[in-house]
Amino acid sequence: MRPDRVRVPASLMTLVFLVTCCAPARHGFDSRHGGDAPRLASLRPLIVPRTAWHAADVTTKPLYDHSVKAIFVHHTDNPNDYDCKRDVPAMLQAMEDRHVHVLKWDDLGYNFVVDKCGTIYEGRAGGVDRDVRGAHTEGFNIDTVGVAALGNFGPGQPLPRPMLEAIAAIAAWKLDQDVDPAGRVRLVSSNSESRFRKGTSVELNAISGHRDVYETDCPGDALYAALPWIRRTAAALRHEVTWAAG
């Protein structure tokens, strides 16, 4: 069953994109606080804030890391026939409600959610420019970011190009400066409920699928097969800019 629709006036959506536009296209670092790793300002994509989709207030204090070594890609398993403008806020609210009241998490698990039209939504609270620890990938939430594609991208499902480009854009921006989006990284499992016993050091792609570390079909066969393209695209975005010194 599809969630009740929430209609967002066009004027509000216009305002959303005005206030969340990316930083000026310049070679330099975002000003960060709390010890988070620096990000290249010119790579920051447009991100719709939690207030725009009427996320619930979070009463617990976010947990922060100081590094993003990997991106884990998920799908939400929703039907794909949603309307990007009318339906997405309600879908995000329903997802948040399930994560909090059914799964008993303190907030939406994913750091970002991307719809089929390529719009990027802020997920877990704490600040999109900060390294907020999510609840997206059992055993591998530390120093990683969870990006969920809104929909079901199992075998034979079409893959919207804007959605793939948005995932690549997040990865290019959020991964640490010294991490190659097309390369490999080493992470340590923090929970034996993953595919790897707690304490096991695992070499993974810097942009991986949920199934790489957990017994699941997520992010679906079609989206998983597109991960090499996402890695190459994120690496190309990085290649187009030069990191400033300091």
PDB file of C-alpha atoms in Angstrom:
ATOM      1  CA  MET A   1       0.000   0.000   0.000  1.00  0.00           C
ATOM      2  CA  ARG A   2       1.322   3.433  -0.896  1.00  0.00           C
ATOM      3  CA  PRO A   3       1.592   6.034   1.850  1.00  0.00           C
ATOM      4  CA  ASP A   4      -0.788   8.989   1.902  1.00  0.00           C
ATOM      5  CA  ARG A   5       0.381  11.744  -0.328  1.00  0.00           C
ATOM      6  CA  VAL A   6       1.695  15.030   0.970  1.00  0.00           C
ATOM      7  CA  ARG A   7       1.386  17.865  -1.486  1.00  0.00           C
ATOM      8  CA  VAL A   8       4.280  20.319  -1.368  1.00  0.00           C
ATOM      9  CA  PRO A   9       3.478  23.653  -3.018  1.00  0.00           C
ATOM     10  CA  ALA A  10       5.684  24.565  -5.962  1.00  0.00           C
ATOM     11  CA  SER A  11       6.692  27.773  -4.201  1.00  0.00           C
ATOM     12  CA  LEU A  12       7.986  25.787  -1.235  1.00  0.00           C
ATOM     13  CA  MET A  13      10.019  23.434  -3.413  1.00  0.00           C
ATOM     14  CA  THR A  14      11.497  26.429  -5.225  1.00  0.00           C
ATOM     15  CA  LEU A  15      12.524  27.883  -1.866  1.00  0.00           C
ATOM     16  CA  VAL A  16      14.011  24.546  -0.829  1.00  0.00           C
ATOM     17  CA  PHE A  17      16.349  24.492  -3.786  1.00  0.00           C
ATOM     18  CA  LEU A  18      17.268  28.135  -3.318  1.00  0.00           C
ATOM     19  CA  VAL A  19      18.301  27.686   0.294  1.00  0.00           C
ATOM     20  CA  THR A  20      20.107  24.384  -0.300  1.00  0.00           C
ATOM     21  CA  CYS A  21      22.044  25.344  -3.404  1.00  0.00           C
ATOM     22  CA  CYS A  22      25.610  24.182  -3.469  1.00  0.00           C
ATOM     23  CA  ALA A  23      28.507  26.294  -2.319  1.00  0.00           C
ATOM     24  CA  PRO A  24      30.139  28.606  -4.886  1.00  0.00           C
ATOM     25  CA  ALA A  25      32.074  26.715  -7.521  1.00  0.00           C
ATOM     26  CA  ARG A  26      35.574  27.296  -6.249  1.00  0.00           C
ATOM     27  CA  HIS A  27      38.528  25.146  -5.370  1.00  0.00           C
ATOM     28  CA  GLY A  28      38.651  25.066  -1.604  1.00  0.00           C
ATOM     29  CA  PHE A  29      37.414  23.322   1.501  1.00  0.00           C
ATOM     30  CA  ASP A  30      34.148  23.692   3.334  1.00  0.00           C
ATOM     31  CA  SER A  31      34.618  25.150   6.809  1.00  0.00           C
ATOM     32  CA  ARG A  32      34.008  22.200   9.099  1.00  0.00           C
ATOM     33  CA  HIS A  33      33.740  21.741  12.840  1.00  0.00           C
ATOM     34  CA  GLY A  34      34.026  18.873  15.283  1.00  0.00           C
ATOM     35  CA  GLY A  35      37.050  17.326  13.570  1.00  0.00           C
ATOM     36  CA  ASP A  36      35.174  16.071  10.493  1.00  0.00           C
ATOM     37  CA  ALA A  37      37.295  15.506   7.404  1.00  0.00           C
ATOM     38  CA  PRO A  38      37.280  18.384   4.864  1.00  0.00           C
ATOM     39  CA  ARG A  39      35.139  18.183   1.732  1.00  0.00           C
ATOM     40  CA  LEU A  40      35.682  19.979  -1.562  1.00  0.00           C
ATOM     41  CA  ALA A  41      33.056  22.731  -1.632  1.00  0.00           C
ATOM     42  CA  SER A  42      32.613  22.702  -5.396  1.00  0.00           C
ATOM     43  CA  LEU A  43      31.510  19.046  -5.308  1.00  0.00           C
ATOM     44  CA  ARG A  44      28.655  19.575  -2.840  1.00  0.00           C
ATOM     45  CA  PRO A  45      25.387  18.580  -4.571  1.00  0.00           C
ATOM     46  CA  LEU A  46      21.950  20.070  -3.974  1.00  0.00           C
ATOM     47  CA  ILE A  47      20.414  18.496  -0.880  1.00  0.00           C
ATOM     48  CA  VAL A  48      16.814  18.934   0.281  1.00  0.00           C
ATOM     49  CA  PRO A  49      16.820  19.411   4.081  1.00  0.00           C
ATOM     50  CA  ARG A  50      14.788  17.406   6.589  1.00  0.00           C
ATOM     51  CA  THR A  51      12.514  20.374   7.245  1.00  0.00           C
ATOM     52  CA  ALA A  52      11.263  20.257   3.662  1.00  0.00           C
ATOM     53  CA  TRP A  53       9.924  16.708   3.985  1.00  0.00           C
ATOM     54  CA  HIS A  54       8.654  17.351   7.530  1.00  0.00           C
ATOM     55  CA  ALA A  55      10.962  14.952   9.325  1.00  0.00           C
ATOM     56  CA  ALA A  56      10.240  14.347  13.002  1.00  0.00           C
ATOM     57  CA  ASP A  57      12.285  16.154  15.608  1.00  0.00           C
ATOM     58  CA  VAL A  58      15.172  14.065  16.914  1.00  0.00           C
ATOM     59  CA  THR A  59      15.645  14.132  20.677  1.00  0.00           C
ATOM     60  CA  THR A  60      18.827  12.071  20.874  1.00  0.00           C
ATOM     61  CA  LYS A  61      22.221  13.575  20.193  1.00  0.00           C
ATOM     62  CA  PRO A  62      23.726  12.491  16.835  1.00  0.00           C
ATOM     63  CA  LEU A  63      26.848  10.345  16.903  1.00  0.00           C
ATOM     64  CA  TYR A  64      29.685  11.683  14.765  1.00  0.00           C
ATOM     65  CA  ASP A  65      32.657  10.067  13.088  1.00  0.00           C
ATOM     66  CA  HIS A  66      35.597  12.029  11.703  1.00  0.00           C
ATOM     67  CA  SER A  67      36.056  10.180   8.441  1.00  0.00           C
ATOM     68  CA  VAL A  68      34.106   8.703   5.512  1.00  0.00           C
ATOM     69  CA  LYS A  69      35.997   5.757   4.115  1.00  0.00           C
ATOM     70  CA  ALA A  70      33.177   4.095   2.185  1.00  0.00           C
ATOM     71  CA  ILE A  71      29.697   4.598   0.767  1.00  0.00           C
ATOM     72  CA  PHE A  72      27.104   1.825   1.078  1.00  0.00           C
ATOM     73  CA  VAL A  73      24.344   1.860  -1.520  1.00  0.00           C
ATOM     74  CA  HIS A  74      20.871   0.567  -0.650  1.00  0.00           C
ATOM     75  CA  HIS A  75      17.393   0.518  -2.110  1.00  0.00           C
ATOM     76  CA  THR A  76      14.276   1.102  -0.027  1.00  0.00           C
ATOM     77  CA  ASP A  77      12.122  -1.564  -1.741  1.00  0.00           C
ATOM     78  CA  ASN A  78       9.235   0.864  -2.364  1.00  0.00           C
ATOM     79  CA  PRO A  79       7.151   0.619  -5.551  1.00  0.00           C
ATOM     80  CA  ASN A  80       8.728   2.609  -8.376  1.00  0.00           C
ATOM     81  CA  ASP A  81       5.564   4.330  -9.635  1.00  0.00           C
ATOM     82  CA  TYR A  82       5.701   7.231  -7.178  1.00  0.00           C
ATOM     83  CA  ASP A  83       5.495  10.858  -8.235  1.00  0.00           C
ATOM     84  CA  CYS A  84       8.717  12.656  -7.290  1.00  0.00           C
ATOM     85  CA  LYS A  85       7.023  15.956  -6.458  1.00  0.00           C
ATOM     86  CA  ARG A  86       3.883  14.732  -4.707  1.00  0.00           C
ATOM     87  CA  ASP A  87       4.715  11.429  -3.047  1.00  0.00           C
ATOM     88  CA  VAL A  88       8.291  11.508  -1.783  1.00  0.00           C
ATOM     89  CA  PRO A  89       7.795  13.523   1.455  1.00  0.00           C
ATOM     90  CA  ALA A  90       5.155  11.067   2.675  1.00  0.00           C
ATOM     91  CA  MET A  91       7.323   8.106   1.670  1.00  0.00           C
ATOM     92  CA  LEU A  92      10.218   9.485   3.681  1.00  0.00           C
ATOM     93  CA  GLN A  93       7.958  10.099   6.660  1.00  0.00           C
ATOM     94  CA  ALA A  94       6.680   6.499   6.489  1.00  0.00           C
ATOM     95  CA  MET A  95      10.249   5.194   6.269  1.00  0.00           C
ATOM     96  CA  GLU A  96      11.323   7.283   9.240  1.00  0.00           C
ATOM     97  CA  ASP A  97       8.305   6.110  11.246  1.00  0.00           C
ATOM     98  CA  ARG A  98       9.181   2.467  10.569  1.00  0.00           C
ATOM     99  CA  HIS A  99      12.836   2.925  11.484  1.00  0.00           C
ATOM    100  CA  VAL A 100      11.968   4.661  14.747  1.00  0.00           C
ATOM    101  CA  HIS A 101       8.833   2.857  15.927  1.00  0.00           C
ATOM    102  CA  VAL A 102       9.252  -0.630  14.435  1.00  0.00           C
ATOM    103  CA  LEU A 103      13.020  -1.082  14.268  1.00  0.00           C
ATOM    104  CA  LYS A 104      13.495   1.052  17.412  1.00  0.00           C
ATOM    105  CA  TRP A 105      16.253   3.180  15.960  1.00  0.00           C
ATOM    106  CA  ASP A 106      16.575   6.779  17.141  1.00  0.00           C
ATOM    107  CA  ASP A 107      16.192   8.252  13.640  1.00  0.00           C
ATOM    108  CA  LEU A 108      16.035   7.413   9.957  1.00  0.00           C
ATOM    109  CA  GLY A 109      18.871   5.019   9.283  1.00  0.00           C
ATOM    110  CA  TYR A 110      20.156   6.338   5.944  1.00  0.00           C
ATOM    111  CA  ASN A 111      22.295   9.460   5.714  1.00  0.00           C
ATOM    112  CA  PHE A 112      20.798  10.345   2.328  1.00  0.00           C
ATOM    113  CA  VAL A 113      17.867   9.178   0.210  1.00  0.00           C
ATOM    114  CA  VAL A 114      17.804   9.719  -3.557  1.00  0.00           C
ATOM    115  CA  ASP A 115      14.615   9.532  -5.612  1.00  0.00           C
ATOM    116  CA  LYS A 116      14.290   8.372  -9.224  1.00  0.00           C
ATOM    117  CA  CYS A 117      14.358  11.982 -10.450  1.00  0.00           C
ATOM    118  CA  GLY A 118      17.799  12.517  -8.904  1.00  0.00           C
ATOM    119  CA  THR A 119      16.705  14.662  -5.962  1.00  0.00           C
ATOM    120  CA  ILE A 120      18.863  14.116  -2.872  1.00  0.00           C
ATOM    121  CA  TYR A 121      17.181  14.273   0.536  1.00  0.00           C
ATOM    122  CA  GLU A 122      18.854  14.675   3.902  1.00  0.00           C
ATOM    123  CA  GLY A 123      18.122  11.536   5.915  1.00  0.00           C
ATOM    124  CA  ARG A 124      19.585  11.085   9.382  1.00  0.00           C
ATOM    125  CA  ALA A 125      19.778  14.322  11.353  1.00  0.00           C
ATOM    126  CA  GLY A 126      23.009  15.940  12.450  1.00  0.00           C
ATOM    127  CA  GLY A 127      24.105  18.067   9.510  1.00  0.00           C
ATOM    128  CA  VAL A 128      24.741  17.035   5.919  1.00  0.00           C
ATOM    129  CA  ASP A 129      28.216  18.585   6.024  1.00  0.00           C
ATOM    130  CA  ARG A 130      29.207  16.491   9.024  1.00  0.00           C
ATOM    131  CA  ASP A 131      30.173  12.823   9.310  1.00  0.00           C
ATOM    132  CA  VAL A 132      27.004  11.592  10.986  1.00  0.00           C
ATOM    133  CA  ARG A 133      27.029   7.901  11.871  1.00  0.00           C
ATOM    134  CA  GLY A 134      23.957   6.226  10.434  1.00  0.00           C
ATOM    135  CA  ALA A 135      22.166   2.921  11.035  1.00  0.00           C
ATOM    136  CA  HIS A 136      22.241   1.575   7.513  1.00  0.00           C
ATOM    137  CA  THR A 137      24.743  -1.281   7.273  1.00  0.00           C
ATOM    138  CA  GLU A 138      24.990  -3.692  10.219  1.00  0.00           C
ATOM    139  CA  GLY A 139      28.605  -3.969  11.358  1.00  0.00           C
ATOM    140  CA  PHE A 140      29.858  -1.249   9.017  1.00  0.00           C
ATOM    141  CA  ASN A 141      28.227   2.006  10.086  1.00  0.00           C
ATOM    142  CA  ILE A 142      31.454   3.482  11.466  1.00  0.00           C
ATOM    143  CA  ASP A 143      33.240   5.871   9.067  1.00  0.00           C
ATOM    144  CA  THR A 144      30.745   5.182   6.275  1.00  0.00           C
ATOM    145  CA  VAL A 145      27.735   6.838   4.671  1.00  0.00           C
ATOM    146  CA  GLY A 146      24.496   5.095   3.716  1.00  0.00           C
ATOM    147  CA  VAL A 147      22.771   6.241   0.518  1.00  0.00           C
ATOM    148  CA  ALA A 148      19.372   4.724  -0.271  1.00  0.00           C
ATOM    149  CA  ALA A 149      17.741   4.751  -3.706  1.00  0.00           C
ATOM    150  CA  LEU A 150      14.003   5.252  -3.266  1.00  0.00           C
ATOM    151  CA  GLY A 151      12.361   2.308  -5.003  1.00  0.00           C
ATOM    152  CA  ASN A 152      12.937  -1.320  -5.886  1.00  0.00           C
ATOM    153  CA  PHE A 153      15.848  -2.009  -8.211  1.00  0.00           C
ATOM    154  CA  GLY A 154      15.795  -5.771  -8.417  1.00  0.00           C
ATOM    155  CA  PRO A 155      16.261  -7.827 -11.603  1.00  0.00           C
ATOM    156  CA  GLY A 156      14.937  -6.143 -14.738  1.00  0.00           C
ATOM    157  CA  GLN A 157      13.996  -2.866 -13.070  1.00  0.00           C
ATOM    158  CA  PRO A 158      14.928   0.267 -15.035  1.00  0.00           C
ATOM    159  CA  LEU A 159      17.635   2.433 -13.548  1.00  0.00           C
ATOM    160  CA  PRO A 160      16.909   6.168 -13.842  1.00  0.00           C
ATOM    161  CA  ARG A 161      20.062   7.978 -14.953  1.00  0.00           C
ATOM    162  CA  PRO A 162      19.443  11.000 -12.657  1.00  0.00           C
ATOM    163  CA  MET A 163      19.309   8.674  -9.648  1.00  0.00           C
ATOM    164  CA  LEU A 164      22.633   7.060 -10.541  1.00  0.00           C
ATOM    165  CA  GLU A 165      24.245  10.441 -11.136  1.00  0.00           C
ATOM    166  CA  ALA A 166      22.997  11.699  -7.757  1.00  0.00           C
ATOM    167  CA  ILE A 167      24.496   8.706  -5.928  1.00  0.00           C
ATOM    168  CA  ALA A 168      27.812   9.291  -7.693  1.00  0.00           C
ATOM    169  CA  ALA A 169      27.697  12.984  -6.745  1.00  0.00           C
ATOM    170  CA  ILE A 170      27.211  12.191  -3.052  1.00  0.00           C
ATOM    171  CA  ALA A 171      30.084   9.712  -3.121  1.00  0.00           C
ATOM    172  CA  ALA A 172      32.435  12.133  -4.867  1.00  0.00           C
ATOM    173  CA  TRP A 173      31.701  14.780  -2.244  1.00  0.00           C
ATOM    174  CA  LYS A 174      31.480  12.767   0.987  1.00  0.00           C
ATOM    175  CA  LEU A 175      34.355  10.294   0.625  1.00  0.00           C
ATOM    176  CA  ASP A 176      37.578  11.359   2.314  1.00  0.00           C
ATOM    177  CA  GLN A 177      40.086  13.240   0.213  1.00  0.00           C
ATOM    178  CA  ASP A 178      42.504  10.304   0.104  1.00  0.00           C
ATOM    179  CA  VAL A 179      39.875   7.716  -0.859  1.00  0.00           C
ATOM    180  CA  ASP A 180      39.583   6.848  -4.537  1.00  0.00           C
ATOM    181  CA  PRO A 181      35.872   6.367  -5.375  1.00  0.00           C
ATOM    182  CA  ALA A 182      36.904   3.676  -7.858  1.00  0.00           C
ATOM    183  CA  GLY A 183      39.323   2.057  -5.425  1.00  0.00           C
ATOM    184  CA  ARG A 184      39.317  -0.235  -2.421  1.00  0.00           C
ATOM    185  CA  VAL A 185      39.352   0.463   1.306  1.00  0.00           C
ATOM    186  CA  ARG A 186      39.777  -1.605   4.468  1.00  0.00           C
ATOM    187  CA  LEU A 187      37.082  -1.589   7.147  1.00  0.00           C
ATOM    188  CA  VAL A 188      36.668  -3.541  10.376  1.00  0.00           C
ATOM    189  CA  SER A 189      33.387  -5.258  11.230  1.00  0.00           C
ATOM    190  CA  SER A 190      31.866  -4.046  14.477  1.00  0.00           C
ATOM    191  CA  ASN A 191      29.094  -6.648  14.670  1.00  0.00           C
ATOM    192  CA  SER A 192      29.055 -10.398  14.047  1.00  0.00           C
ATOM    193  CA  GLU A 193      25.544 -10.125  12.599  1.00  0.00           C
ATOM    194  CA  SER A 194      27.180  -8.878   9.402  1.00  0.00           C
ATOM    195  CA  ARG A 195      28.803 -11.273   6.934  1.00  0.00           C
ATOM    196  CA  PHE A 196      32.016 -10.916   8.923  1.00  0.00           C
ATOM    197  CA  ARG A 197      32.729 -11.723  12.556  1.00  0.00           C
ATOM    198  CA  LYS A 198      33.252  -8.713  14.817  1.00  0.00           C
ATOM    199  CA  GLY A 199      36.846  -7.490  14.582  1.00  0.00           C
ATOM    200  CA  THR A 200      37.436  -8.891  11.103  1.00  0.00           C
ATOM    201  CA  SER A 201      39.325  -6.574   8.742  1.00  0.00           C
ATOM    202  CA  VAL A 202      37.687  -6.573   5.314  1.00  0.00           C
ATOM    203  CA  GLU A 203      38.789  -5.080   1.993  1.00  0.00           C
ATOM    204  CA  LEU A 204      35.848  -3.580   0.116  1.00  0.00           C
ATOM    205  CA  ASN A 205      35.093  -1.245  -2.747  1.00  0.00           C
ATOM    206  CA  ALA A 206      34.950   2.374  -1.600  1.00  0.00           C
ATOM    207  CA  ILE A 207      31.447   2.390  -3.086  1.00  0.00           C
ATOM    208  CA  SER A 208      29.849  -0.910  -2.114  1.00  0.00           C
ATOM    209  CA  GLY A 209      26.413  -2.454  -2.021  1.00  0.00           C
ATOM    210  CA  HIS A 210      24.644  -3.424   1.192  1.00  0.00           C
ATOM    211  CA  ARG A 211      24.868  -7.098   0.169  1.00  0.00           C
ATOM    212  CA  ASP A 212      28.663  -6.967   0.202  1.00  0.00           C
ATOM    213  CA  VAL A 213      28.652  -7.054   4.003  1.00  0.00           C
ATOM    214  CA  TYR A 214      25.188  -8.319   4.971  1.00  0.00           C
ATOM    215  CA  GLU A 215      22.945 -11.245   3.984  1.00  0.00           C
ATOM    216  CA  THR A 216      20.501  -9.350   1.781  1.00  0.00           C
ATOM    217  CA  ASP A 217      19.587  -8.749  -1.858  1.00  0.00           C
ATOM    218  CA  CYS A 218      19.871  -4.995  -1.279  1.00  0.00           C
ATOM    219  CA  PRO A 219      20.398  -2.813  -3.314  1.00  0.00           C
ATOM    220  CA  GLY A 220      18.780  -5.115  -5.873  1.00  0.00           C
ATOM    221  CA  ASP A 221      20.467  -6.858  -8.792  1.00  0.00           C
ATOM    222  CA  ALA A 222      19.967  -4.011 -11.257  1.00  0.00           C
ATOM    223  CA  LEU A 223      21.388  -1.298  -8.996  1.00  0.00           C
ATOM    224  CA  TYR A 224      24.208  -3.544  -7.795  1.00  0.00           C
ATOM    225  CA  ALA A 225      25.240  -4.136 -11.404  1.00  0.00           C
ATOM    226  CA  ALA A 226      25.397  -0.360 -11.898  1.00  0.00           C
ATOM    227  CA  LEU A 227      27.872   0.190  -9.052  1.00  0.00           C
ATOM    228  CA  PRO A 228      30.930   0.066 -11.376  1.00  0.00           C
ATOM    229  CA  TRP A 229      29.395   2.911 -13.406  1.00  0.00           C
ATOM    230  CA  ILE A 230      28.731   4.882 -10.208  1.00  0.00           C
ATOM    231  CA  ARG A 231      32.343   4.360  -9.088  1.00  0.00           C
ATOM    232  CA  ARG A 232      33.736   5.555 -12.418  1.00  0.00           C
ATOM    233  CA  THR A 233      31.430   8.561 -12.473  1.00  0.00           C
ATOM    234  CA  ALA A 234      32.312   9.578  -8.908  1.00  0.00           C
ATOM    235  CA  ALA A 235      36.017   9.230  -9.715  1.00  0.00           C
ATOM    236  CA  ALA A 236      35.573  11.376 -12.827  1.00  0.00           C
ATOM    237  CA  LEU A 237      33.869  14.089 -10.769  1.00  0.00           C
ATOM    238  CA  ARG A 238      36.823  14.057  -8.379  1.00  0.00           C
ATOM    239  CA  HIS A 239      39.269  14.196 -11.298  1.00  0.00           C
ATOM    240  CA  GLU A 240      37.673  17.390 -12.614  1.00  0.00           C
ATOM    241  CA  VAL A 241      38.691  19.392  -9.561  1.00  0.00           C
ATOM    242  CA  THR A 242      41.965  19.940  -7.750  1.00  0.00           C
ATOM    243  CA  TRP A 243      42.169  19.801  -3.969  1.00  0.00           C
ATOM    244  CA  ALA A 244      43.426  23.028  -2.466  1.00  0.00           C
ATOM    245  CA  ALA A 245      46.307  22.837  -0.031  1.00  0.00           C
ATOM    246  CA  GLY A 246      44.909  23.668   3.399  1.00  0.00           C
TER     247      GLY A 246
END
